[in-house]
Coordinates of C-alpha atoms in Angstrom, one line a residue:
Chain A
M1 CA 91.1 -0.7 -67.6
I2 CA 90.6 -3.0 -64.6
D3 CA 91.9 -6.5 -64.5
P4 CA 89.1 -9.0 -64.8
L5 CA 90.7 -11.0 -62.0
V6 CA 90.2 -8.0 -59.6
L7 CA 86.5 -7.8 -60.6
S8 CA 86.1 -11.6 -60.1
A9 CA 87.8 -11.4 -56.7
I10 CA 85.4 -8.5 -55.7
L11 CA 82.3 -10.4 -56.9
I12 CA 83.2 -13.8 -55.3
G13 CA 84.9 -12.5 -52.2
G14 CA 82.1 -9.9 -51.6
L15 CA 79.4 -12.6 -52.0
I16 CA 81.0 -14.9 -49.5
I17 CA 81.8 -12.3 -46.9
L18 CA 78.3 -10.7 -47.1
L19 CA 76.6 -14.1 -46.9
A20 CA 78.7 -15.0 -43.9
I21 CA 77.7 -11.9 -41.9
G22 CA 74.0 -12.6 -42.7
A23 CA 73.3 -9.9 -45.3
P24 CA 70.3 -10.6 -47.6
V25 CA 71.3 -12.7 -50.6
S26 CA 70.2 -10.0 -53.0
I27 CA 72.6 -7.5 -51.4
A28 CA 75.4 -10.1 -51.3
I29 CA 75.0 -10.3 -55.0
G30 CA 74.2 -6.6 -55.6
L31 CA 76.7 -4.6 -53.5
P32 CA 79.9 -6.3 -55.0
S33 CA 78.4 -5.9 -58.5
A34 CA 77.7 -2.2 -57.9
V35 CA 81.3 -1.7 -56.6
C36 CA 82.6 -3.4 -59.8
M37 CA 80.3 -1.1 -61.9
L38 CA 81.7 1.9 -60.0
L39 CA 85.3 0.8 -60.8
L40 CA 84.4 0.2 -64.5
A41 CA 82.3 3.2 -65.3
G42 CA 83.1 5.8 -62.7
F43 CA 80.9 7.1 -59.8
D44 CA 78.0 8.6 -61.7
N45 CA 77.8 6.2 -64.7
G46 CA 78.3 3.2 -62.4
A47 CA 75.2 4.1 -60.5
T48 CA 73.0 4.9 -63.5
T49 CA 74.2 1.8 -65.4
S50 CA 73.3 -0.3 -62.4
V51 CA 69.9 1.3 -62.3
Q52 CA 69.4 0.6 -66.0
Q53 CA 70.4 -3.0 -65.6
M54 CA 68.1 -3.5 -62.6
F55 CA 65.2 -2.0 -64.5
R56 CA 66.0 -4.2 -67.6
G57 CA 66.0 -7.3 -65.4
A58 CA 62.7 -6.6 -63.6
N59 CA 60.8 -5.1 -66.5
S60 CA 59.8 -8.3 -68.2
F61 CA 56.4 -9.6 -69.1
A62 CA 57.6 -13.2 -68.8
L63 CA 58.6 -12.6 -65.1
L64 CA 55.0 -11.8 -64.2
A65 CA 54.3 -15.5 -64.3
I66 CA 56.1 -15.9 -61.0
P67 CA 53.9 -13.7 -58.8
F68 CA 50.8 -15.1 -60.5
F69 CA 51.7 -18.8 -59.9
V70 CA 52.6 -17.9 -56.3
L71 CA 49.2 -16.2 -56.0
A72 CA 47.3 -19.1 -57.5
G73 CA 49.2 -21.4 -55.1
A74 CA 48.3 -19.2 -52.1
I75 CA 44.6 -19.2 -53.1
M76 CA 44.6 -23.0 -53.4
N77 CA 46.4 -23.4 -50.1
T78 CA 43.6 -21.6 -48.3
G79 CA 41.0 -23.1 -50.6
G80 CA 40.9 -26.7 -49.3
I81 CA 42.2 -28.0 -52.6
A82 CA 45.0 -29.9 -50.9
A83 CA 42.5 -32.0 -48.9
R84 CA 40.7 -33.1 -52.1
L85 CA 44.0 -34.1 -53.7
I86 CA 45.1 -36.0 -50.7
N87 CA 41.8 -38.0 -50.7
L88 CA 42.4 -38.7 -54.4
A89 CA 45.9 -40.1 -53.6
R90 CA 44.4 -42.2 -50.8
V91 CA 41.9 -44.0 -53.0
L92 CA 44.6 -44.6 -55.6
V93 CA 47.1 -46.2 -53.3
G94 CA 45.1 -47.0 -50.1
R95 CA 45.6 -50.7 -50.2
T96 CA 49.4 -50.8 -50.2
P97 CA 51.4 -51.3 -46.9
A98 CA 52.3 -48.0 -45.3
A99 CA 49.5 -46.6 -47.5
L100 CA 49.5 -43.1 -45.9
M101 CA 53.1 -42.5 -46.7
H102 CA 52.6 -43.6 -50.3
S103 CA 49.6 -41.3 -50.4
N104 CA 51.7 -38.5 -49.1
V105 CA 54.2 -39.0 -52.0
I106 CA 51.4 -39.2 -54.6
A107 CA 49.6 -36.2 -53.1
N108 CA 52.8 -34.1 -53.3
A109 CA 53.3 -35.0 -56.9
I110 CA 49.6 -34.2 -57.7
F111 CA 49.8 -30.9 -55.7
G112 CA 52.9 -30.1 -57.7
T113 CA 50.8 -30.0 -60.8
V114 CA 48.8 -27.1 -59.4
S115 CA 51.4 -25.4 -57.4
G116 CA 54.7 -23.8 -58.5
S117 CA 56.6 -24.1 -55.2
A118 CA 58.0 -26.9 -53.1
V119 CA 57.5 -25.1 -49.8
A120 CA 53.9 -24.5 -50.6
T121 CA 53.4 -28.2 -51.4
A122 CA 55.2 -29.4 -48.2
A123 CA 53.1 -27.0 -46.1
A124 CA 49.7 -27.7 -47.7
V125 CA 50.0 -31.5 -47.9
G126 CA 52.1 -31.9 -44.7
S127 CA 49.7 -30.0 -42.5
T128 CA 46.7 -32.0 -43.7
M129 CA 48.5 -35.4 -43.6
T130 CA 50.2 -35.0 -40.2
P131 CA 47.1 -35.6 -38.0
M132 CA 46.1 -38.6 -40.1
L133 CA 49.5 -40.2 -39.9
R134 CA 49.7 -39.5 -36.1
K135 CA 46.3 -41.2 -35.6
E136 CA 47.3 -44.3 -37.4
G137 CA 50.5 -44.7 -35.4
Y138 CA 53.1 -43.8 -38.0
N139 CA 56.6 -42.8 -36.8
P140 CA 56.3 -38.9 -36.9
A141 CA 60.0 -38.3 -37.9
M142 CA 59.7 -40.8 -40.8
A143 CA 56.4 -39.3 -41.8
A144 CA 57.9 -35.8 -41.9
A145 CA 60.9 -37.2 -43.9
V146 CA 58.6 -38.7 -46.5
N147 CA 56.7 -35.4 -46.9
V148 CA 59.9 -33.3 -47.1
S149 CA 61.6 -35.7 -49.5
S150 CA 58.7 -35.9 -52.0
A151 CA 57.7 -32.2 -51.9
P152 CA 60.4 -30.9 -54.4
A153 CA 58.8 -33.1 -57.2
G154 CA 56.6 -30.1 -57.6
M155 CA 59.6 -27.9 -58.5
L156 CA 60.0 -30.1 -61.6
I157 CA 56.3 -30.9 -62.4
P158 CA 54.8 -27.8 -64.0
P159 CA 53.9 -25.1 -63.2
S160 CA 57.3 -24.5 -61.8
N161 CA 58.6 -21.1 -60.7
T162 CA 62.1 -22.5 -60.6
L163 CA 62.0 -23.4 -64.2
I164 CA 60.7 -19.9 -65.1
V165 CA 63.7 -18.4 -63.3
Y166 CA 66.0 -20.8 -65.2
S167 CA 64.4 -19.8 -68.5
L168 CA 65.1 -16.1 -67.7
A169 CA 68.7 -16.8 -66.6
A170 CA 69.3 -18.9 -69.7
G171 CA 68.2 -16.0 -71.9
G172 CA 64.7 -17.2 -72.9
T173 CA 64.7 -21.0 -73.2
S174 CA 61.0 -21.8 -74.0
I175 CA 59.1 -22.1 -70.7
G176 CA 56.5 -24.3 -72.4
A177 CA 59.2 -26.8 -73.5
L178 CA 60.8 -26.7 -70.0
F179 CA 57.4 -27.4 -68.4
V180 CA 56.8 -30.4 -70.6
A181 CA 60.4 -31.6 -70.0
G182 CA 59.8 -31.5 -66.2
Y183 CA 57.1 -34.2 -66.1
I184 CA 59.1 -37.4 -66.4
P185 CA 62.0 -36.3 -64.1
G186 CA 59.4 -35.0 -61.6
L187 CA 57.6 -38.4 -61.7
L188 CA 61.0 -40.2 -61.3
W189 CA 61.6 -38.0 -58.2
A190 CA 58.3 -39.3 -56.8
L191 CA 59.2 -42.8 -57.8
A192 CA 62.5 -42.6 -55.9
C193 CA 60.5 -41.7 -52.7
T194 CA 58.0 -44.4 -53.3
V195 CA 60.8 -47.0 -53.6
T196 CA 62.3 -45.9 -50.3
V197 CA 58.9 -46.0 -48.6
F198 CA 58.4 -49.5 -50.1
F199 CA 61.5 -50.8 -48.4
Y200 CA 60.6 -49.0 -45.2
A201 CA 57.2 -50.7 -45.2
R202 CA 58.9 -54.2 -45.7
R203 CA 60.7 -53.7 -42.4
H204 CA 57.5 -52.4 -40.7
P205 CA 54.8 -55.0 -41.3
E206 CA 52.6 -53.4 -38.7
L207 CA 51.8 -50.5 -41.2
K208 CA 49.0 -52.0 -43.1
G209 CA 46.9 -50.5 -45.9
T210 CA 43.2 -50.0 -45.8
P211 CA 40.7 -52.1 -47.8
F212 CA 39.4 -50.7 -51.0
P213 CA 36.5 -48.4 -50.1
G214 CA 34.3 -49.5 -53.1
W215 CA 33.7 -47.9 -56.5
T216 CA 31.1 -45.4 -55.3
V217 CA 33.6 -43.8 -52.9
F218 CA 36.3 -44.1 -55.6
F219 CA 34.4 -42.2 -58.2
T220 CA 33.0 -39.5 -55.9
T221 CA 36.6 -38.8 -54.7
V222 CA 37.9 -38.6 -58.2
L223 CA 35.0 -36.4 -59.2
R224 CA 35.6 -34.1 -56.2
A225 CA 39.3 -33.7 -57.2
L226 CA 38.6 -33.2 -60.9
P227 CA 37.9 -29.4 -60.9
S228 CA 41.2 -28.8 -59.1
L229 CA 43.0 -30.9 -61.7
G230 CA 41.2 -29.0 -64.4
L231 CA 43.6 -26.2 -63.7
I232 CA 46.4 -28.3 -65.3
V233 CA 44.4 -28.8 -68.4
V234 CA 43.4 -25.2 -68.8
A235 CA 46.5 -23.3 -67.7
I236 CA 49.4 -25.6 -68.3
G237 CA 47.7 -27.3 -71.3
G238 CA 47.2 -23.8 -72.8
I239 CA 50.8 -22.9 -72.2
I240 CA 52.2 -26.1 -73.7
A241 CA 49.8 -26.0 -76.7
G242 CA 50.9 -22.4 -77.3
F243 CA 47.4 -20.9 -76.9
F244 CA 48.8 -18.4 -74.5
T245 CA 52.1 -17.3 -73.0
P246 CA 53.2 -18.6 -69.5
T247 CA 52.2 -15.2 -68.1
E248 CA 48.7 -15.3 -69.5
G249 CA 48.4 -19.0 -68.4
S250 CA 49.4 -17.9 -64.9
A251 CA 46.8 -15.2 -64.8
I252 CA 44.2 -17.7 -66.0
A253 CA 45.4 -20.0 -63.2
V254 CA 44.7 -17.2 -60.7
V255 CA 41.2 -16.6 -62.0
Y256 CA 40.5 -20.3 -62.1
A257 CA 41.8 -21.0 -58.5
L258 CA 39.9 -18.0 -57.2
A259 CA 36.6 -19.0 -58.9
L260 CA 36.9 -22.6 -57.6
S261 CA 37.7 -21.5 -54.1
M262 CA 34.8 -19.1 -54.1
I263 CA 32.4 -21.8 -55.3
Y264 CA 33.7 -24.1 -52.6
G265 CA 33.2 -21.3 -50.2
T266 CA 36.6 -21.8 -48.7
V267 CA 38.0 -18.3 -49.6
K268 CA 35.9 -15.3 -48.5
L269 CA 36.1 -11.9 -50.1
R270 CA 37.7 -10.5 -47.0
D271 CA 40.6 -13.1 -47.2
I272 CA 41.7 -11.8 -50.5
P273 CA 43.7 -8.7 -49.5
G274 CA 45.7 -10.9 -47.1
I275 CA 46.4 -13.5 -49.8
L276 CA 47.3 -10.8 -52.3
F277 CA 49.7 -9.2 -49.7
D278 CA 51.5 -12.5 -48.9
A279 CA 51.9 -13.4 -52.6
C280 CA 53.1 -9.9 -53.4
R281 CA 55.8 -9.9 -50.6
T282 CA 57.0 -13.4 -51.4
S283 CA 57.4 -12.7 -55.1
S284 CA 58.9 -9.3 -54.6
I285 CA 61.9 -10.9 -53.0
V286 CA 62.4 -13.1 -56.0
I287 CA 62.0 -10.3 -58.5
F288 CA 64.4 -8.1 -56.6
L289 CA 67.0 -10.9 -56.7
I290 CA 66.5 -11.2 -60.4
A291 CA 66.8 -7.4 -60.9
V292 CA 70.0 -7.2 -58.9
S293 CA 71.5 -10.2 -60.6
S294 CA 71.2 -8.3 -63.9
I295 CA 73.9 -5.9 -62.6
M296 CA 76.1 -9.0 -61.7
G297 CA 75.4 -10.4 -65.2
Y298 CA 76.7 -7.2 -66.8
V299 CA 79.8 -7.2 -64.8
M300 CA 80.4 -10.9 -65.2
T301 CA 80.2 -10.6 -69.0
Y302 CA 82.6 -7.7 -69.0
A303 CA 85.1 -9.5 -66.7
R304 CA 84.8 -12.7 -68.8
L305 CA 84.1 -14.5 -65.5
P306 CA 82.3 -17.5 -67.1
Q307 CA 85.4 -18.2 -69.3
L308 CA 87.7 -17.7 -66.4
I309 CA 85.8 -20.2 -64.2
A310 CA 85.4 -22.5 -67.1
E311 CA 89.2 -22.6 -67.7
T312 CA 89.9 -23.2 -64.0
L313 CA 87.3 -25.8 -63.4
F314 CA 87.3 -27.6 -66.8
G315 CA 90.6 -26.6 -68.4
W316 CA 92.2 -30.0 -67.7
T317 CA 89.6 -32.2 -69.2
D318 CA 87.6 -32.4 -72.5
S319 CA 85.3 -35.2 -71.4
K320 CA 81.7 -34.3 -71.4
V321 CA 81.0 -36.8 -68.6
V322 CA 83.6 -35.3 -66.4
V323 CA 82.5 -31.7 -67.1
L324 CA 78.9 -32.5 -66.3
L325 CA 79.9 -34.4 -63.1
I326 CA 81.9 -31.5 -61.9
M327 CA 79.0 -29.1 -62.6
M328 CA 76.6 -31.3 -60.7
L329 CA 79.0 -31.7 -57.7
V330 CA 79.5 -27.9 -57.6
L331 CA 75.8 -27.3 -57.7
L332 CA 75.1 -29.9 -55.0
V333 CA 77.6 -28.2 -52.7
I334 CA 76.7 -24.6 -53.6
G335 CA 73.0 -25.4 -53.5
I336 CA 73.1 -26.3 -49.9
P337 CA 73.9 -22.8 -48.5
L338 CA 72.4 -20.9 -51.5
D339 CA 68.7 -21.1 -52.5
P340 CA 67.7 -22.2 -56.0
T341 CA 66.8 -18.8 -57.4
P342 CA 70.2 -17.1 -56.6
A343 CA 72.0 -20.3 -57.5
L344 CA 70.4 -20.4 -60.9
L345 CA 71.0 -16.6 -61.5
I346 CA 74.7 -17.0 -60.7
F347 CA 75.5 -20.4 -62.3
V348 CA 73.3 -20.6 -65.4
P349 CA 75.4 -17.8 -67.2
I350 CA 78.6 -19.6 -66.2
F351 CA 77.7 -23.3 -66.8
L352 CA 75.1 -23.2 -69.7
P353 CA 77.5 -21.9 -72.5
I354 CA 80.0 -24.7 -71.5
A355 CA 77.3 -27.4 -71.4
V356 CA 75.9 -26.2 -74.8
S357 CA 79.4 -26.4 -76.3
Y358 CA 79.4 -30.1 -75.3
G359 CA 76.2 -30.6 -77.1
V360 CA 73.8 -30.5 -74.1
D361 CA 70.4 -29.1 -74.9
P362 CA 69.5 -26.0 -72.8
I363 CA 66.1 -27.7 -71.9
H364 CA 67.9 -30.8 -70.6
F365 CA 70.4 -28.7 -68.8
G366 CA 67.7 -26.7 -67.1
I367 CA 66.0 -29.9 -65.9
M368 CA 69.3 -31.3 -64.5
M369 CA 70.1 -28.0 -62.7
V370 CA 66.6 -27.8 -61.2
F371 CA 66.7 -31.5 -60.2
N372 CA 70.0 -30.9 -58.5
L373 CA 69.0 -27.7 -56.7
S374 CA 65.8 -29.5 -55.6
I375 CA 68.0 -32.0 -53.7
A376 CA 69.6 -29.0 -52.0
V377 CA 66.3 -27.5 -50.7
I378 CA 65.9 -30.6 -48.6
S379 CA 69.5 -30.9 -47.5
P380 CA 70.5 -29.5 -44.1
P381 CA 71.6 -27.0 -42.8
S382 CA 69.9 -24.3 -44.9
A383 CA 66.9 -26.2 -46.3
P384 CA 63.7 -24.3 -46.6
V385 CA 61.5 -27.3 -47.4
L386 CA 63.0 -29.3 -44.5
F387 CA 62.2 -26.5 -42.1
V388 CA 58.6 -26.1 -43.2
G389 CA 58.1 -29.8 -43.3
T390 CA 59.3 -30.3 -39.7
Q391 CA 57.2 -27.3 -38.6
V392 CA 54.0 -28.5 -40.0
A393 CA 54.7 -32.1 -38.7
K394 CA 55.6 -30.6 -35.2
V395 CA 58.8 -32.7 -34.9
R396 CA 62.4 -31.8 -34.2
L397 CA 64.8 -31.4 -37.0
E398 CA 67.5 -34.0 -36.0
P399 CA 65.5 -37.2 -36.1
V400 CA 64.0 -36.2 -39.4
I401 CA 67.4 -35.6 -40.9
A402 CA 68.5 -39.1 -39.9
K403 CA 65.4 -40.6 -41.6
M404 CA 66.1 -38.6 -44.8
V405 CA 69.5 -40.2 -45.6
P406 CA 68.1 -43.1 -47.7
F407 CA 65.9 -40.7 -49.6
L408 CA 68.8 -38.3 -50.3
L409 CA 71.1 -41.2 -51.5
L410 CA 68.5 -42.5 -53.9
L411 CA 67.7 -39.0 -55.2
V412 CA 71.3 -38.3 -55.9
A413 CA 71.5 -41.6 -57.8
M414 CA 68.4 -40.5 -59.7
L415 CA 70.0 -37.1 -60.5
F416 CA 72.8 -39.0 -62.3
V417 CA 70.2 -40.9 -64.3
V418 CA 68.5 -37.6 -65.3
V419 CA 71.9 -36.1 -66.2
F420 CA 73.2 -39.0 -68.3
V421 CA 69.9 -40.1 -69.9
P422 CA 68.8 -37.0 -71.8
E423 CA 65.9 -38.8 -73.4
L424 CA 64.1 -38.6 -70.0
S425 CA 63.9 -34.9 -70.3
M426 CA 63.8 -34.5 -74.0
W427 CA 61.4 -37.2 -75.2
L428 CA 58.2 -35.4 -74.3
P429 CA 59.2 -31.9 -75.6
R430 CA 60.4 -33.6 -78.9
L431 CA 57.2 -35.6 -79.1
L432 CA 55.2 -32.4 -78.9
G433 CA 57.5 -30.6 -81.4
L434 CA 58.7 -28.1 -78.7
A435 CA 62.4 -29.2 -79.0
N436 CA 64.6 -30.6 -81.7
Chain B
M1 CA 58.6 7.2 -34.7
T2 CA 56.8 3.9 -33.9
T3 CA 53.4 5.5 -34.7
F4 CA 54.9 6.8 -38.0
R5 CA 56.2 3.3 -38.7
A6 CA 52.8 1.7 -38.0
W7 CA 51.2 4.2 -40.3
L8 CA 53.8 3.6 -43.0
D9 CA 53.5 -0.2 -42.8
R10 CA 49.7 0.2 -43.3
V11 CA 50.0 2.6 -46.2
L12 CA 52.5 0.3 -48.0
R13 CA 50.4 -2.8 -47.3
V14 CA 47.3 -1.2 -48.8
L15 CA 49.4 0.2 -51.8
C16 CA 50.8 -3.3 -52.4
V17 CA 47.4 -5.0 -52.3
V18 CA 45.8 -2.4 -54.6
L19 CA 48.7 -2.4 -57.1
F20 CA 48.8 -6.2 -57.2
A21 CA 45.1 -6.5 -57.7
A22 CA 45.4 -3.9 -60.5
L23 CA 48.2 -6.0 -62.0
V24 CA 46.0 -9.1 -62.0
L25 CA 43.2 -7.2 -63.7
L26 CA 45.6 -5.7 -66.3
V27 CA 46.9 -9.1 -67.4
V28 CA 43.4 -10.7 -67.3
W29 CA 42.3 -7.8 -69.6
Q30 CA 45.3 -8.4 -71.8
V31 CA 44.4 -12.1 -72.2
F32 CA 40.8 -11.2 -72.8
T33 CA 41.6 -8.7 -75.6
R34 CA 43.9 -11.1 -77.2
L35 CA 41.9 -14.4 -77.0
V36 CA 38.3 -13.2 -77.0
L37 CA 38.4 -9.8 -78.8
N38 CA 41.3 -10.9 -81.1
D39 CA 42.7 -7.4 -80.8
P40 CA 45.6 -7.5 -78.2
S41 CA 45.8 -4.4 -76.1
A42 CA 49.3 -2.9 -76.3
W43 CA 49.0 -0.4 -73.4
S44 CA 47.9 -3.0 -70.9
E45 CA 51.1 -5.1 -71.3
E46 CA 53.2 -2.0 -70.9
A47 CA 51.2 -0.9 -67.9
A48 CA 51.4 -4.4 -66.4
R49 CA 55.2 -4.4 -66.7
Y50 CA 55.6 -1.1 -65.0
T51 CA 53.0 -1.8 -62.3
F52 CA 54.9 -5.0 -61.6
V53 CA 58.2 -3.1 -61.2
W54 CA 56.6 -0.7 -58.8
V55 CA 54.7 -3.3 -56.8
S56 CA 57.9 -5.5 -56.5
L57 CA 60.0 -2.6 -55.2
I58 CA 57.4 -1.6 -52.6
G59 CA 57.2 -5.3 -51.7
V60 CA 60.9 -5.4 -51.2
A61 CA 60.7 -2.4 -48.9
I62 CA 58.0 -4.2 -46.9
A63 CA 60.1 -7.4 -46.8
I64 CA 63.2 -5.6 -45.5
G65 CA 61.0 -3.7 -43.0
E66 CA 59.8 -7.0 -41.7
K67 CA 63.3 -8.6 -42.0
A68 CA 61.7 -11.2 -44.3
D69 CA 64.3 -11.0 -47.0
V70 CA 66.2 -14.2 -47.8
V71 CA 69.3 -14.5 -45.6
M72 CA 71.5 -17.3 -44.4
D73 CA 71.9 -17.0 -40.7
F74 CA 73.0 -20.4 -39.6
L75 CA 76.6 -19.1 -39.2
V76 CA 75.7 -15.9 -37.4
E77 CA 73.4 -17.6 -35.0
K78 CA 76.3 -19.6 -33.6
L79 CA 78.2 -16.4 -32.6
P80 CA 78.1 -14.8 -29.1
V81 CA 75.5 -12.0 -28.9
A82 CA 78.2 -9.2 -29.0
L83 CA 79.5 -10.5 -32.3
Q84 CA 76.0 -11.1 -33.6
R85 CA 75.4 -7.4 -33.0
V86 CA 78.5 -6.5 -35.0
A87 CA 77.5 -8.8 -37.8
D88 CA 73.9 -7.5 -37.9
I89 CA 75.1 -3.8 -38.0
L90 CA 77.5 -4.6 -40.8
A91 CA 74.8 -6.5 -42.7
Y92 CA 72.4 -3.5 -42.4
L93 CA 75.2 -1.1 -43.5
S94 CA 75.8 -3.3 -46.6
V95 CA 72.2 -3.0 -47.5
F96 CA 72.4 0.8 -46.8
A97 CA 75.4 1.1 -49.1
F98 CA 73.7 -0.6 -52.0
V99 CA 70.4 1.2 -51.5
G100 CA 72.1 4.6 -51.1
Y101 CA 74.4 4.3 -54.1
V102 CA 72.3 2.4 -56.6
M103 CA 68.7 2.9 -55.7
I104 CA 68.7 6.5 -54.3
Y105 CA 71.7 8.2 -56.0
G106 CA 71.6 6.2 -59.2
G107 CA 67.8 6.2 -59.3
I108 CA 67.5 10.0 -59.0
K109 CA 70.2 10.6 -61.6
Q110 CA 68.7 8.1 -64.0
S111 CA 65.2 9.5 -63.4
A112 CA 66.5 13.1 -64.0
M113 CA 68.2 12.0 -67.2
A114 CA 65.0 10.5 -68.6
W115 CA 62.6 13.0 -67.1
T116 CA 61.3 14.3 -70.4
Q117 CA 61.6 11.1 -72.4
T118 CA 58.0 10.2 -73.2
N119 CA 56.5 6.7 -73.2
P120 CA 54.6 6.1 -76.3
L121 CA 51.9 4.0 -74.6
L122 CA 51.5 5.4 -71.1
P123 CA 50.7 8.9 -69.8
F124 CA 54.0 9.0 -67.8
T125 CA 57.6 9.9 -68.8
Q126 CA 60.3 7.3 -68.5
G127 CA 61.8 9.5 -65.7
Q128 CA 58.6 9.3 -63.7
L129 CA 58.5 5.5 -64.1
Y130 CA 62.2 5.3 -62.9
L131 CA 61.1 7.0 -59.6
A132 CA 60.1 3.6 -58.3
L133 CA 63.8 3.0 -57.4
P134 CA 64.6 6.1 -55.4
I135 CA 61.2 5.9 -53.6
A136 CA 61.7 2.3 -52.6
G137 CA 65.3 3.2 -51.7
V138 CA 64.2 5.9 -49.3
L139 CA 61.6 3.6 -47.7
I140 CA 64.2 0.8 -47.2
A141 CA 66.7 3.4 -45.8
F142 CA 64.1 4.4 -43.2
Y143 CA 63.5 0.8 -42.1
L144 CA 67.3 0.3 -41.9
V145 CA 67.7 3.2 -39.6
L146 CA 65.1 1.6 -37.3
H147 CA 66.8 -1.8 -37.5
I148 CA 70.3 -0.3 -36.8
S149 CA 69.1 1.8 -33.9
H150 CA 67.5 -1.4 -32.5
A151 CA 70.7 -3.3 -32.9
L152 CA 72.6 -0.5 -31.0
S153 CA 70.0 -0.4 -28.2
P154 CA 70.3 -2.4 -24.9
A155 CA 67.1 -4.2 -25.9
Y156 CA 69.1 -6.1 -28.6
K157 CA 69.1 -9.8 -27.6
G158 CA 70.9 -11.3 -30.6
R159 CA 69.6 -12.0 -34.1
E160 CA 65.9 -12.7 -34.0
G161 CA 63.1 -12.3 -36.5
F162 CA 65.6 -12.2 -39.3
H163 CA 64.0 -15.2 -40.9
E164 CA 63.9 -16.5 -44.4
D165 CA 60.9 -16.0 -46.5
L166 CA 60.6 -19.6 -47.1
E167 CA 58.4 -19.6 -50.2
A168 CA 60.6 -17.0 -51.9
A169 CA 63.6 -19.2 -51.2
T170 CA 62.3 -22.0 -53.4
A171 CA 60.2 -20.1 -55.9

């Protein structure tokens, strides 16, 4: 019998040391877990139990939605769909001051409805917007900050691969319900960025909007964007309405995106192997993390680590507000070095049971966790969206970080609104009968 | 060694693309049989899940071969080159330990234990399906040997290439 404290020390200490020397995150989670298994079950059984857990973790039909949404996003990235959506955003908000920045925020939100990943959004919209912004004399660092800050709206607006990972880590919270719940917080995210741009435009009166292009242009632009938006109706609508599972919906999204890009002529048959390969490699890393985290989950349950952490962190209080505040602070800090997928895989099993015991709905809790971790993906130093956003805008990191401060402050304020006003997440799923 | 590596990279790439394409077709077939034919196919879901495990494990081997796995390197980058070398080698050895103990040793043992256990829907035994782990393990071990020998060679100029797969990080 091994002291749970020893196991906890191995898991946490091993994770920190391995991350510090730059080992892959999956190994930083997996190796200490395998060592604990060895101590618990002996050399042979430790190895085979680890294998069984890995297989159990990866061998899931629901997980298949992740590579398919990645693939659909990759097809649309090369398929010129981003440009159509940006044009749609421009005719919608073209007359406001600093119109291109507002268009960027709106385009990111709209692109979020067809893509499951914030990085893909920042790359697709940012690379199309940057030349336009440069030409009209916008400050490049501020422009990049707008793009980076608004891209994670897509992690909340369905389809969202992050919400699928949460659903798995939470033991099967309905993906359809989570998807619906993400709409309002995702729009609030975009709103926070719009407000910041609004005040920026007030201080920069030289950034004017463009006159309304006329109804003909308006309607043709909307019409040209409609087929891309049809993806939401078909795939996401089908998932929400329960016509098909998230995995089936994601497969339909792939077929739809492929057919559309073929019709547009932007994706050639010979591009397909490359797109398949990229999507496969990207999603494999996520799946491997999930498989390896199953070993950790097994050890954590055995070592009663969730209860141990709960007692240490929350033992001194029984106020729901204080407990949720501590959780959000922990996630904000942990989320900066750790990416959303591993952060969810580690912290959902620890935090969710406590939150549920305080009467928080797992759907609402998922939205607040993903909102929180979405802030982390744009917070330096280890911020994937920030890196991609500055790369496509061809600007240095430091000036962009300075411009992002007001966005980050407002988004953190918005996080607390999302945490303490559950109706923002729960109203839509309840309305559609997906939650009680 | 380098020609073998180039050949292996190509084979794995083709395998990955073919299996992934098959996976898409399997699930599309699954949707079609359920929604259009109203007679859901049981074997295609089972086949999709196992194809998925195989393609993911091969994908991970490729990612580790290309050093595209998700890592945090903003701490290591600040070290002097000599210490970066030590950190790199320790990081590779940690991957080696996991792959060797769990994926290769545990994978072979588990596969042997389930070798004759039949799968009701697929023409493979459970043991054969488990082979994905030791096979991917051996592939990763091969790439690790290359990475470690590079880190030990005079050509080593500090941590490079070890970059994040950015999209995976925020999936």
